[in-house]
Coordinates of C-alpha atoms and ligand atoms in Angstrom, one line a residue:
X808 CA -89.7 36.6 -134.6
X809 CA -86.4 35.6 -136.3
X810 CA -85.9 39.2 -137.5
X811 CA -85.5 41.0 -134.3
X812 CA -81.8 40.1 -133.7
X813 CA -81.2 40.9 -137.3
X814 CA -82.7 44.4 -136.9
X815 CA -80.5 45.0 -133.8
X816 CA -77.5 43.6 -135.4
X817 CA -77.6 45.8 -138.4
X818 CA -78.8 48.7 -136.2
X819 CA -75.8 48.2 -134.1
X820 CA -73.5 48.1 -136.9
X821 CA -74.9 51.4 -138.1
X822 CA -74.9 53.1 -135.0
X823 CA -71.4 52.1 -134.2
X824 CA -70.5 53.3 -137.6
X825 CA -72.0 56.7 -137.4
X826 CA -69.1 58.5 -135.9
X827 CA -68.3 61.4 -138.2
X828 CA -71.7 61.1 -139.9
X829 CA -73.9 64.1 -139.8
X830 CA -75.6 64.8 -136.5
X831 CA -79.0 63.1 -135.9
X832 CA -81.9 65.3 -136.8
X833 CA -84.0 66.6 -133.9
X834 CA -86.4 64.0 -132.4
X835 CA -84.5 60.9 -133.7
X836 CA -84.6 58.4 -131.1
X837 CA -82.4 55.3 -130.9
X838 CA -84.9 52.6 -132.0
X839 CA -83.6 50.3 -129.3
X840 CA -85.0 52.8 -126.8
X841 CA -88.5 52.8 -128.1
X842 CA -89.0 49.3 -126.7
X843 CA -89.5 47.8 -130.3
X844 CA -88.3 44.6 -128.8
X845 CA -91.5 43.9 -126.9
X846 CA -95.1 43.6 -127.6
X847 CA -95.0 43.0 -131.4
X848 CA -97.9 41.7 -133.1
X849 CA -97.4 38.5 -135.0
X850 CA -98.1 39.4 -138.6
X851 CA -100.4 37.6 -140.9
X852 CA -99.1 37.9 -144.6
X853 CA -102.0 39.8 -145.8
X854 CA -102.3 42.4 -142.9
X855 CA -98.6 43.0 -142.7
X856 CA -98.4 43.7 -146.3
X857 CA -101.3 45.9 -146.5
X858 CA -100.0 47.8 -143.4
X859 CA -96.8 48.3 -145.1
X860 CA -98.5 49.3 -148.4
X861 CA -100.3 51.9 -146.4
X862 CA -97.2 53.9 -145.3
X863 CA -97.2 57.1 -147.1
X864 CA -94.0 58.0 -148.9
X865 CA -94.4 61.8 -148.1
X866 CA -94.7 61.6 -144.3
X867 CA -92.5 63.7 -142.1
X868 CA -90.8 62.2 -138.9
X869 CA -89.6 58.6 -138.3
X870 CA -93.0 57.2 -137.1
X871 CA -93.3 55.3 -140.5
X872 CA -89.8 53.8 -140.1
X873 CA -90.9 52.3 -136.7
X874 CA -94.1 50.9 -138.1
X875 CA -92.2 49.4 -141.0
X876 CA -89.8 47.7 -138.8
X877 CA -92.4 46.5 -136.5
X878 CA -94.4 45.0 -139.5
X879 CA -91.2 43.5 -141.1
X880 CA -90.0 42.0 -137.8
X881 CA -93.1 39.7 -137.8
X882 CA -92.3 38.2 -141.2
X883 CA -90.8 34.8 -141.7
X884 CA -90.7 32.4 -144.5
X885 CA -93.8 30.3 -145.2
X886 CA -92.4 28.5 -148.1
X887 CA -89.0 28.0 -149.9
X888 CA -88.0 27.9 -153.6
X889 CA -86.4 24.5 -154.6
X890 CA -84.7 25.7 -157.8
X891 CA -83.4 29.0 -159.3
X892 CA -86.0 29.2 -162.0
X893 CA -88.6 28.9 -159.6
X894 CA -87.0 31.5 -157.3
X895 CA -86.8 33.9 -160.2
X896 CA -90.4 33.5 -161.1
X897 CA -91.5 33.9 -157.6
X898 CA -89.5 37.2 -157.3
X899 CA -90.9 38.5 -160.6
X900 CA -94.5 37.6 -159.2
X901 CA -93.9 40.0 -156.2
X902 CA -92.8 42.9 -158.3
X903 CA -95.3 42.2 -161.0
X904 CA -98.3 41.6 -158.6
X905 CA -101.6 43.4 -159.0
X906 CA -101.4 45.8 -157.3
X907 CA -97.6 46.1 -157.3
X908 CA -96.0 46.7 -153.7
X909 CA -96.2 50.4 -152.8
X910 CA -92.8 50.4 -151.4
X911 CA -89.6 48.5 -150.8
X912 CA -90.6 47.4 -147.4
X913 CA -93.8 45.7 -148.6
X914 CA -91.8 44.0 -151.5
X915 CA -89.2 42.8 -148.8
X916 CA -91.9 41.4 -146.7
X917 CA -93.1 39.4 -149.6
X918 CA -89.7 38.3 -150.4
X919 CA -89.3 37.1 -146.7
X920 CA -92.5 35.3 -146.7
X921 CA -91.9 33.6 -150.1
X922 CA -88.5 32.4 -148.7
X923 CA -86.5 34.6 -151.2
X924 CA -83.8 35.2 -148.8
X925 CA -80.5 33.4 -147.9
X926 CA -81.5 29.9 -147.1
X927 CA -83.8 30.1 -144.1
X928 CA -84.2 32.8 -141.5
X929 CA -81.6 31.4 -139.3
X930 CA -79.1 31.7 -142.1
X931 CA -80.1 35.2 -142.8
X932 CA -80.0 36.0 -139.2
X933 CA -76.3 34.5 -138.8
X934 CA -75.0 36.5 -141.8
X935 CA -76.4 39.7 -140.4
X936 CA -75.2 38.9 -136.7
X937 CA -71.7 38.6 -138.1
X938 CA -72.1 42.2 -139.3
X939 CA -69.0 43.6 -138.1
X940 CA -66.7 40.5 -137.7
X941 CA -64.5 38.3 -139.8
X942 CA -65.1 38.7 -143.7
X943 CA -67.7 41.6 -143.0
X944 CA -65.4 43.5 -140.6
X945 CA -65.2 47.4 -141.0
X946 CA -61.9 47.6 -138.9
X947 CA -59.3 45.2 -140.7
X948 CA -55.6 45.3 -139.9
X949 CA -53.8 45.7 -143.1
X950 CA -50.2 46.1 -142.3
X951 CA -48.7 45.8 -145.9
X952 CA -46.9 48.9 -146.9
X953 CA -47.6 50.3 -150.3
X954 CA -44.7 50.9 -152.6
X955 CA -46.1 54.2 -153.8
X956 CA -47.1 57.2 -151.9
X957 CA -50.8 56.8 -151.3
X958 CA -51.7 59.2 -148.5
X959 CA -52.1 62.3 -148.0
X960 CA -52.2 62.3 -151.7
X961 CA -51.1 60.0 -154.5
X962 CA -50.9 62.9 -156.8
X963 CA -51.0 66.7 -156.1
X964 CA -54.0 67.0 -158.4
X965 CA -55.9 64.7 -156.1
X966 CA -58.7 66.0 -153.7
X967 CA -57.9 66.1 -150.0
X968 CA -59.1 63.3 -147.9
X969 CA -61.5 64.0 -145.0
X970 CA -60.8 60.7 -143.3
X971 CA -57.4 59.6 -141.8
X972 CA -55.5 56.9 -143.4
X973 CA -56.2 54.5 -140.6
X974 CA -60.0 55.0 -141.3
X975 CA -59.6 54.5 -145.2
X976 CA -57.3 51.5 -144.9
X977 CA -59.3 49.4 -142.3
X978 CA -62.3 49.0 -144.3
X979 CA -60.6 46.9 -146.9
X980 CA -61.0 43.2 -146.3
X981 CA -58.0 41.2 -147.9
X982 CA -58.8 37.6 -147.7
X983 CA -56.0 35.1 -147.0
X984 CA -56.3 33.9 -150.6
X985 CA -55.0 37.3 -151.9
X986 CA -51.9 37.0 -153.9
X987 CA -50.6 40.7 -153.8
X988 CA -50.0 40.8 -157.6
X989 CA -47.4 37.8 -157.6
X990 CA -46.2 36.7 -160.8
X991 CA -48.9 34.6 -162.6
X992 CA -51.6 35.6 -160.1
X993 CA -54.7 37.2 -161.7
X994 CA -55.1 40.9 -161.4
X995 CA -56.6 42.4 -158.1
X996 CA -60.2 43.1 -158.1
X997 CA -61.7 45.6 -155.6
X998 CA -65.5 44.7 -154.8
X999 CA -67.4 47.9 -153.9
X1000 CA -70.8 47.5 -152.3
X1001 CA -74.1 49.4 -152.8
X1002 CA -76.4 51.3 -150.6
X1003 CA -77.5 49.6 -147.5
X1004 CA -75.0 46.8 -147.5
X1005 CA -71.3 45.8 -146.9
X1006 CA -68.9 44.4 -149.5
X1007 CA -69.2 41.1 -148.0
X1008 CA -73.1 40.9 -147.8
X1009 CA -73.3 42.3 -151.4
X1010 CA -70.9 40.0 -153.0
X1011 CA -70.8 36.7 -151.0
X1012 CA -73.5 35.2 -153.2
X1013 CA -71.8 36.2 -156.6
X1014 CA -68.4 37.6 -157.3
X1015 CA -66.6 36.5 -154.0
X1016 CA -67.2 32.7 -154.8
X1017 CA -66.9 33.5 -158.6
X1018 CA -63.5 35.2 -158.2
X1019 CA -61.9 33.6 -155.4
X1020 CA -59.3 31.0 -156.5
X1021 CA -60.2 31.7 -160.3
X1022 CA -57.9 32.8 -163.0
X1023 CA -60.0 35.8 -163.7
X1024 CA -59.3 38.2 -160.9
X1025 CA -58.1 38.1 -157.3
X1026 CA -60.8 39.8 -155.0
X1027 CA -60.7 42.1 -151.9
X1028 CA -63.7 44.0 -150.7
X1029 CA -64.8 47.0 -148.9
X1030 CA -67.0 47.0 -145.8
X1031 CA -67.8 50.7 -145.5
X1032 CA -69.0 52.1 -142.2
X1033 CA -72.8 53.1 -142.3
X1034 CA -73.4 50.6 -145.1
X1035 CA -72.9 53.4 -147.7
X1036 CA -75.9 55.4 -146.1
X1037 CA -73.6 58.2 -145.0
X1038 CA -72.5 60.9 -147.4
X1039 CA -71.5 59.6 -150.8
X1040 CA -68.6 61.9 -150.9
X1041 CA -67.2 60.1 -147.7
X1042 CA -67.9 56.7 -149.4
X1043 CA -66.0 57.9 -152.5
X1044 CA -63.0 58.5 -150.4
X1045 CA -62.7 54.7 -149.4
X1046 CA -62.7 53.5 -152.9
X1047 CA -60.2 56.3 -154.0
X1048 CA -57.8 55.2 -151.3
X1049 CA -58.4 51.4 -151.9
X1050 CA -57.4 51.7 -155.6
X1051 CA -54.1 53.3 -155.0
X1052 CA -53.3 51.2 -151.9
X1053 CA -54.2 47.7 -153.5
X1054 CA -52.1 48.7 -156.6
X1055 CA -49.3 49.8 -154.2
X1056 CA -49.2 46.6 -152.3
X1057 CA -49.7 44.4 -155.5
X1058 CA -46.4 44.9 -157.3
X1059 CA -48.1 47.8 -159.1
X1060 CA -50.5 45.6 -160.8
X1061 CA -53.5 47.6 -162.3
X1062 CA -56.7 46.6 -160.4
X1063 CA -60.3 46.1 -161.6
X1064 CA -63.3 47.7 -159.7
X1065 CA -66.5 45.7 -159.5
X1066 CA -69.3 47.7 -158.0
X1067 CA -72.9 47.5 -157.3
X1068 CA -75.6 50.4 -157.4
X1069 CA -74.3 53.4 -155.5
X1070 CA -70.8 52.0 -155.3
X1071 CA -70.5 52.9 -159.0
X1072 CA -71.2 56.6 -158.6
X1073 CA -68.9 56.6 -155.7
X1074 CA -66.2 55.2 -157.8
X1075 CA -66.9 57.5 -160.6
X1076 CA -66.7 60.5 -158.2
X1077 CA -63.4 59.0 -157.1
X1078 CA -62.1 58.9 -160.6
X1079 CA -63.2 62.5 -161.2
X1080 CA -61.7 64.0 -158.1
X1081 CA -58.9 61.7 -157.4
X1082 CA -57.2 61.5 -160.9
X1083 CA -54.2 59.4 -159.7
X1084 CA -56.7 56.5 -159.6
X1085 CA -57.4 56.4 -163.3
X1086 CA -54.2 54.9 -164.6
X1087 CA -54.3 52.3 -162.0
X1088 CA -57.5 50.7 -163.1
X1089 CA -57.9 48.6 -166.2
X1090 CA -61.7 48.1 -165.9
X1091 CA -64.7 49.3 -164.0
X1092 CA -67.5 46.7 -164.1
X1093 CA -70.6 48.7 -163.2
X1094 CA -73.7 46.5 -162.0
X1095 CA -77.0 48.4 -161.8
X1096 CA -75.2 51.9 -161.6
X1097 CA -77.2 55.0 -161.1
X1098 CA -75.1 57.7 -162.7
X1099 CA -78.3 59.8 -162.9
X1100 CA -79.6 58.8 -159.5
X1101 CA -83.2 57.6 -159.5
X1102 CA -86.7 58.9 -160.0
X1103 CA -87.9 56.0 -157.8
X1104 CA -86.9 57.6 -154.5
X1105 CA -90.5 57.2 -153.4
X1106 CA -90.3 53.5 -153.4
X1107 CA -87.6 53.7 -150.9
X1108 CA -88.8 56.6 -148.9
X1109 CA -91.2 56.5 -146.1
X1110 CA -91.1 60.3 -146.1
X1111 CA -88.2 62.5 -144.8
X1112 CA -85.7 62.5 -143.1
X1113 CA -83.7 60.0 -145.2
X1114 CA -80.1 58.7 -145.1
X1115 CA -77.8 61.3 -146.7
X1116 CA -76.8 59.1 -149.6
X1117 CA -80.5 58.3 -150.4
X1118 CA -81.1 62.0 -150.8
X1119 CA -77.9 62.4 -152.8
X1120 CA -79.3 59.7 -155.2
X1121 CA -82.4 61.5 -156.2
X1122 CA -82.5 62.1 -159.8
X1123 CA -81.5 65.7 -159.7
X1124 CA -79.7 66.1 -156.4
X1125 CA -76.7 68.4 -156.0
X1126 CA -74.5 65.4 -155.7
X1127 CA -75.6 63.8 -159.1
X1128 CA -75.5 67.3 -160.7
X1129 CA -72.0 67.7 -159.6
X1130 CA -71.0 64.2 -160.5
X1131 CA -72.3 64.7 -164.0
X1132 CA -70.9 68.2 -164.6
X1133 CA -67.7 68.8 -166.7
X1134 CA -67.7 65.4 -168.3
X1135 CA -68.5 63.3 -165.2
X1136 CA -71.3 61.8 -167.2
X1137 CA -68.4 60.1 -169.3
X1138 CA -66.1 57.3 -168.3
X1139 CA -62.6 58.0 -166.9
X1140 CA -61.5 54.3 -167.3
X1141 CA -62.8 51.5 -169.5
X1142 CA -66.1 50.8 -168.0
X1143 CA -68.8 48.0 -168.7
X1144 CA -72.2 48.7 -167.4
X1145 CA -74.8 45.9 -166.8
X1146 CA -78.3 46.8 -166.0
X1147 CA -81.8 45.4 -166.0
X1148 CA -84.4 47.4 -168.0
X1149 CA -86.9 44.8 -166.8
X1150 CA -87.1 45.4 -163.8
X1151 CA -85.0 47.6 -161.5
X1152 CA -87.0 48.3 -158.4
X1153 CA -84.6 51.0 -157.2
X1154 CA -83.2 52.7 -160.2
X1155 CA -85.3 54.2 -162.9
X1156 CA -85.2 55.1 -165.7
X1157 CA -83.1 52.1 -166.6
X1158 CA -83.9 51.4 -170.3
X1159 CA -81.9 52.4 -173.2
X1160 CA -79.8 55.5 -173.7
X1161 CA -81.8 57.3 -171.2
X1162 CA -81.0 54.6 -168.5
X1163 CA -79.4 56.0 -165.2
X1164 CA -76.7 53.4 -165.9
X1165 CA -76.0 54.7 -169.3
X1166 CA -72.4 56.2 -169.4
X1167 CA -71.0 58.4 -172.2
X1168 CA -67.4 58.2 -173.7
X1169 CA -66.3 61.8 -174.3
X1170 CA -62.7 60.8 -173.5
X1171 CA -62.8 57.7 -175.7
X1172 CA -61.5 55.5 -173.0
X1173 CA -64.0 52.7 -173.9
X1174 CA -67.5 52.1 -172.7
X1175 CA -69.9 49.5 -173.2
X1176 CA -73.5 49.9 -172.0
X1177 CA -75.3 46.5 -171.6
X1178 CA -79.0 46.3 -170.9
X1179 CA -79.4 42.6 -170.4
X1180 CA -83.0 42.4 -171.9
X1181 CA -81.7 44.0 -175.1
X1182 CA -78.7 41.8 -175.6
X1183 CA -80.4 38.6 -174.5
X1184 CA -83.9 39.5 -175.8
X1185 CA -86.3 36.7 -175.2
X1186 CA -83.7 34.4 -173.6
X1187 CA -83.3 33.4 -170.0
X1188 CA -80.5 35.9 -169.1
X1189 CA -82.7 38.6 -170.6
X1190 CA -85.7 38.0 -168.5
X1191 CA -86.8 39.4 -165.3
X1192 CA -83.8 40.8 -163.0
X1193 CA -83.9 43.0 -160.1
X1194 CA -81.5 45.7 -159.1
X1195 CA -79.6 43.1 -157.3
X1196 CA -80.1 40.4 -160.0
X1197 CA -77.6 41.9 -162.2
X1198 CA -75.1 40.4 -159.8
X1199 CA -76.0 36.8 -160.7
X1200 CA -76.9 37.5 -164.2
X1201 CA -74.9 35.3 -166.7
X1202 CA -74.5 38.1 -169.3
X1203 CA -73.0 40.3 -166.6
X1204 CA -70.6 37.8 -165.7
X1205 CA -69.5 36.9 -169.2
X1206 CA -68.9 40.6 -169.8
X1207 CA -66.9 40.9 -166.7
X1208 CA -64.7 38.0 -167.7
X1209 CA -64.5 39.4 -171.2
X1210 CA -63.4 42.8 -170.0
X1211 CA -60.7 41.5 -167.8
X1212 CA -59.3 39.4 -170.4
X1213 CA -59.1 42.1 -173.2
X1214 CA -58.0 45.8 -173.2
X1215 CA -61.1 48.1 -173.1
X1216 CA -64.4 47.2 -171.8
X1217 CA -66.4 43.9 -172.0
X1218 CA -67.9 43.5 -175.4
X1219 CA -71.1 41.4 -176.0
X1220 CA -70.0 41.1 -179.8
X1221 CA -67.0 38.9 -178.7
X1222 CA -69.3 36.6 -176.6
X1223 CA -71.1 33.4 -177.6
X1224 CA -74.3 34.8 -176.9
X1225 CA -76.3 31.5 -177.8
X1226 CA -74.6 29.9 -174.6
X1227 CA -74.4 32.9 -172.4
X1228 CA -78.0 34.1 -172.8
X1229 CA -79.4 30.5 -172.2
X1230 CA -78.3 30.8 -168.7
X1231 CA -80.8 32.3 -166.1
X1232 CA -77.9 32.5 -163.4
X1233 CA -74.2 32.7 -163.9
X1234 CA -72.8 29.1 -164.1
X1235 CA -71.1 28.1 -160.8
X1236 CA -73.7 29.8 -158.8
X1237 CA -76.6 27.9 -157.3
X1238 CA -79.9 28.6 -155.4
X1239 CA -78.1 29.2 -152.3
X1240 CA -75.9 31.9 -153.9
X1241 CA -79.2 33.4 -155.7
X1242 CA -80.7 33.8 -152.2
X1243 CA -77.6 35.2 -150.6
X1244 CA -77.6 37.8 -153.3
X1245 CA -81.2 38.6 -152.9
X1246 CA -80.3 39.1 -149.2
X1247 CA -78.5 42.3 -150.2
X1248 CA -81.7 44.0 -150.9
X1249 CA -83.5 42.8 -147.7
X1250 CA -80.5 44.0 -145.6
X1251 CA -80.6 47.4 -147.4
X1252 CA -84.1 47.8 -146.5
X1253 CA -83.6 47.0 -142.8
X1254 CA -80.5 49.3 -142.8
X1255 CA -82.5 52.2 -144.3
X1256 CA -85.1 51.8 -141.7
X1257 CA -82.6 51.6 -138.5
X1258 CA -80.1 54.0 -140.0
X1259 CA -79.8 56.6 -137.1
X1260 CA -78.5 59.8 -138.9
X1261 CA -81.4 60.5 -141.2
X1262 CA -81.3 64.1 -142.7
X1263 CA -83.8 66.3 -144.6
X1264 CA -81.2 68.2 -146.6
X1265 CA -78.4 66.5 -148.7
X1266 CA -74.9 67.1 -147.4
X1267 CA -73.0 70.2 -148.8
X1268 CA -70.8 69.6 -151.8
X1269 CA -67.2 69.5 -150.6
X1270 CA -65.1 72.5 -151.5
X1271 CA -62.8 70.5 -153.9
X1272 CA -65.8 69.8 -156.0
X1273 CA -67.8 73.0 -155.5
X1274 CA -65.0 75.0 -156.9
X1275 CA -64.2 72.9 -159.9
Ligands
NAG403 C1 -49.7 63.5 -161.4 O1 -50.7 63.7 -162.3 C2 -50.1 64.3 -163.4 C3 -51.4 64.7 -164.3 O2 -52.1 63.6 -164.6 C4 -49.2 63.4 -164.1 O3 -48.6 64.0 -165.3 C5 -48.0 63.0 -163.1 O4 -47.1 62.1 -163.6 C6 -48.7 62.5 -161.9 N1 -47.5 62.3 -160.8 C7 -47.3 61.2 -160.2 C8 -46.1 61.2 -159.2 O5 -48.1 60.2 -160.4
NAG404 C1 -74.5 25.7 -153.4 O1 -73.1 25.5 -153.5 C2 -72.5 25.6 -152.1 C3 -70.9 25.3 -152.3 O2 -70.6 25.9 -153.5 C4 -73.1 24.5 -151.2 O3 -72.5 24.7 -149.9 C5 -74.5 24.7 -151.2 O4 -75.1 23.7 -150.4 C6 -75.2 24.7 -152.6 N1 -76.7 24.8 -152.5 C7 -77.3 24.1 -153.1 C8 -78.9 24.6 -152.9 O5 -77.2 23.3 -154.0

C-alpha cells in the first residue's frame, strides 16, 4: 500500500506542471477522481504480474493505465538485496526471465517486489513525496545575473524561445556548493534528466554525489515540468537556456552537459537550433541516448494516447526525423556516448554502429561511442546494465572524467581498462546509490501512467525547425 502516496505525489507534480502542455485528450479523467484510492485489491506477486503482463500494448483509451496503476499500487518489497552484485544479478534475472516481462510495468512490479528500489518503500515514498520541493523543486529562485545576454536570444541565429525567461530559469537547481566558476573551481556541469524523471531523481544516486565536492566538475541540475513527458521541443528550451545562463553566471567558464536518455536528444536539439550554445560546452556526456528514438515503444505503451515525448521518441517520429536531418545525426560539441548493448529495456536497437545511441562526427568536433559490453567484454563493467544502469557503470564514469580532463571526448584508449572494467559499479557509489538510480525507471513508469496530457498525435514541429 506504500505506493499510493507515491502515485499521487508524482501525479500531483505532473498535473501542476501541465500548464502550457497540450490540452488533455477527450475523455481523459484525473485519476484522483476515479476513486483509485479506495477498494484496491492487495496484490499477490504472481497475479499482479500476470495481470500487468496481460495488458495490451495496442489498446485505445486510458483503461489500461488505470489497471496498471491499480496493480502496481499493491506491490511492495518482499525481499532486499544486501550487495550490489546481488542486486545486479537480481535485476538481470527480471529482464532475462522466461518469459520476459511484456511491458515496463510488469518489470517495475518485479523490481519493487525484489526490493530493487531505493532502500525500502518508505525511502522511495519520501523521495517522491518531496517531488516539488528542495533539491527537486521546479520553481527555484535564481537571482544571479548573467554577464552575457541570454534572453530573448544569446545570438541572432538562435531559435525563439516559446517559454518566458522566468520559466526557463526557475527549473535550474543550483546547490549551495556551486562555485560559479571561481578561480580554481572545477568546470560547471549541467545534469539533464530523462523521460519521466527530474534532474534530482535521475542523478541523486550517481552524478550528484560523484561530482559534488569533487575536482572533476561542479554540478547543477534541471527539474523540468512534466518530468520530460511534455513536448521534447519545450524540454530542449530548458537546456538551451541553462547552458547560456550557467556560462553567464560562472565567469564565462565553459560547461559540460551530462544527460540521460531523452535529455540527450533534447540537448542535441538545443545545439542544433540554438547555435550560441555550442561554443559554451566543452563536453556532452550522453548516458543511454536515443538519437534515433526507440523501436521498443510497445514495451512502454499500454496503447494510445501516450505522453507527447514518448510519441516523439518512436524510431521514425517527425521529431527524430527532424533532429537527424541536415547533420543532426552528427555531434555539435565533443560528445561521449555511453550505452548498454546488453540490455537496454527502453531503447533499441542499442548495439554497435546501428545503436540509437551512436552519433556520427561529420563536423569533426570529436565523438566517442562507447558500448560498455564491447569495451569491457567479459568483465564486470561489461555485464548486464539497464537503460538507467549506465549511470552507475564504472566505464561511463571513467570516460566522463577522462572527457572533462582532456580536450575532446573521453577515450577508452586512455583508460586503464584492467582496473576500470573490473568494477561492477562506479567506485564511490554503494548499494543505496544503486537502488536510488534504479528508482529513476520506477518513477518514470509511474509518471507515464499518471501523466494527464496524453495525446494520440505527436506535437507539430515548431516553425523554426520545420523551415530549416
Ligand atoms: C553569433 O553567431 C555567429 C555565427 O556563429 C558568430 O559569428 C557571432 O560571433 C555570434 N555573436 C555573438 C554575439 O555571440
Ligand atoms: C552508502 O553511502 C551513504 C553515504 O555516502 C550512506 O549514507 C549509506 O548508508 C551507504 N549505504 C550502504 C548500503 O552502505
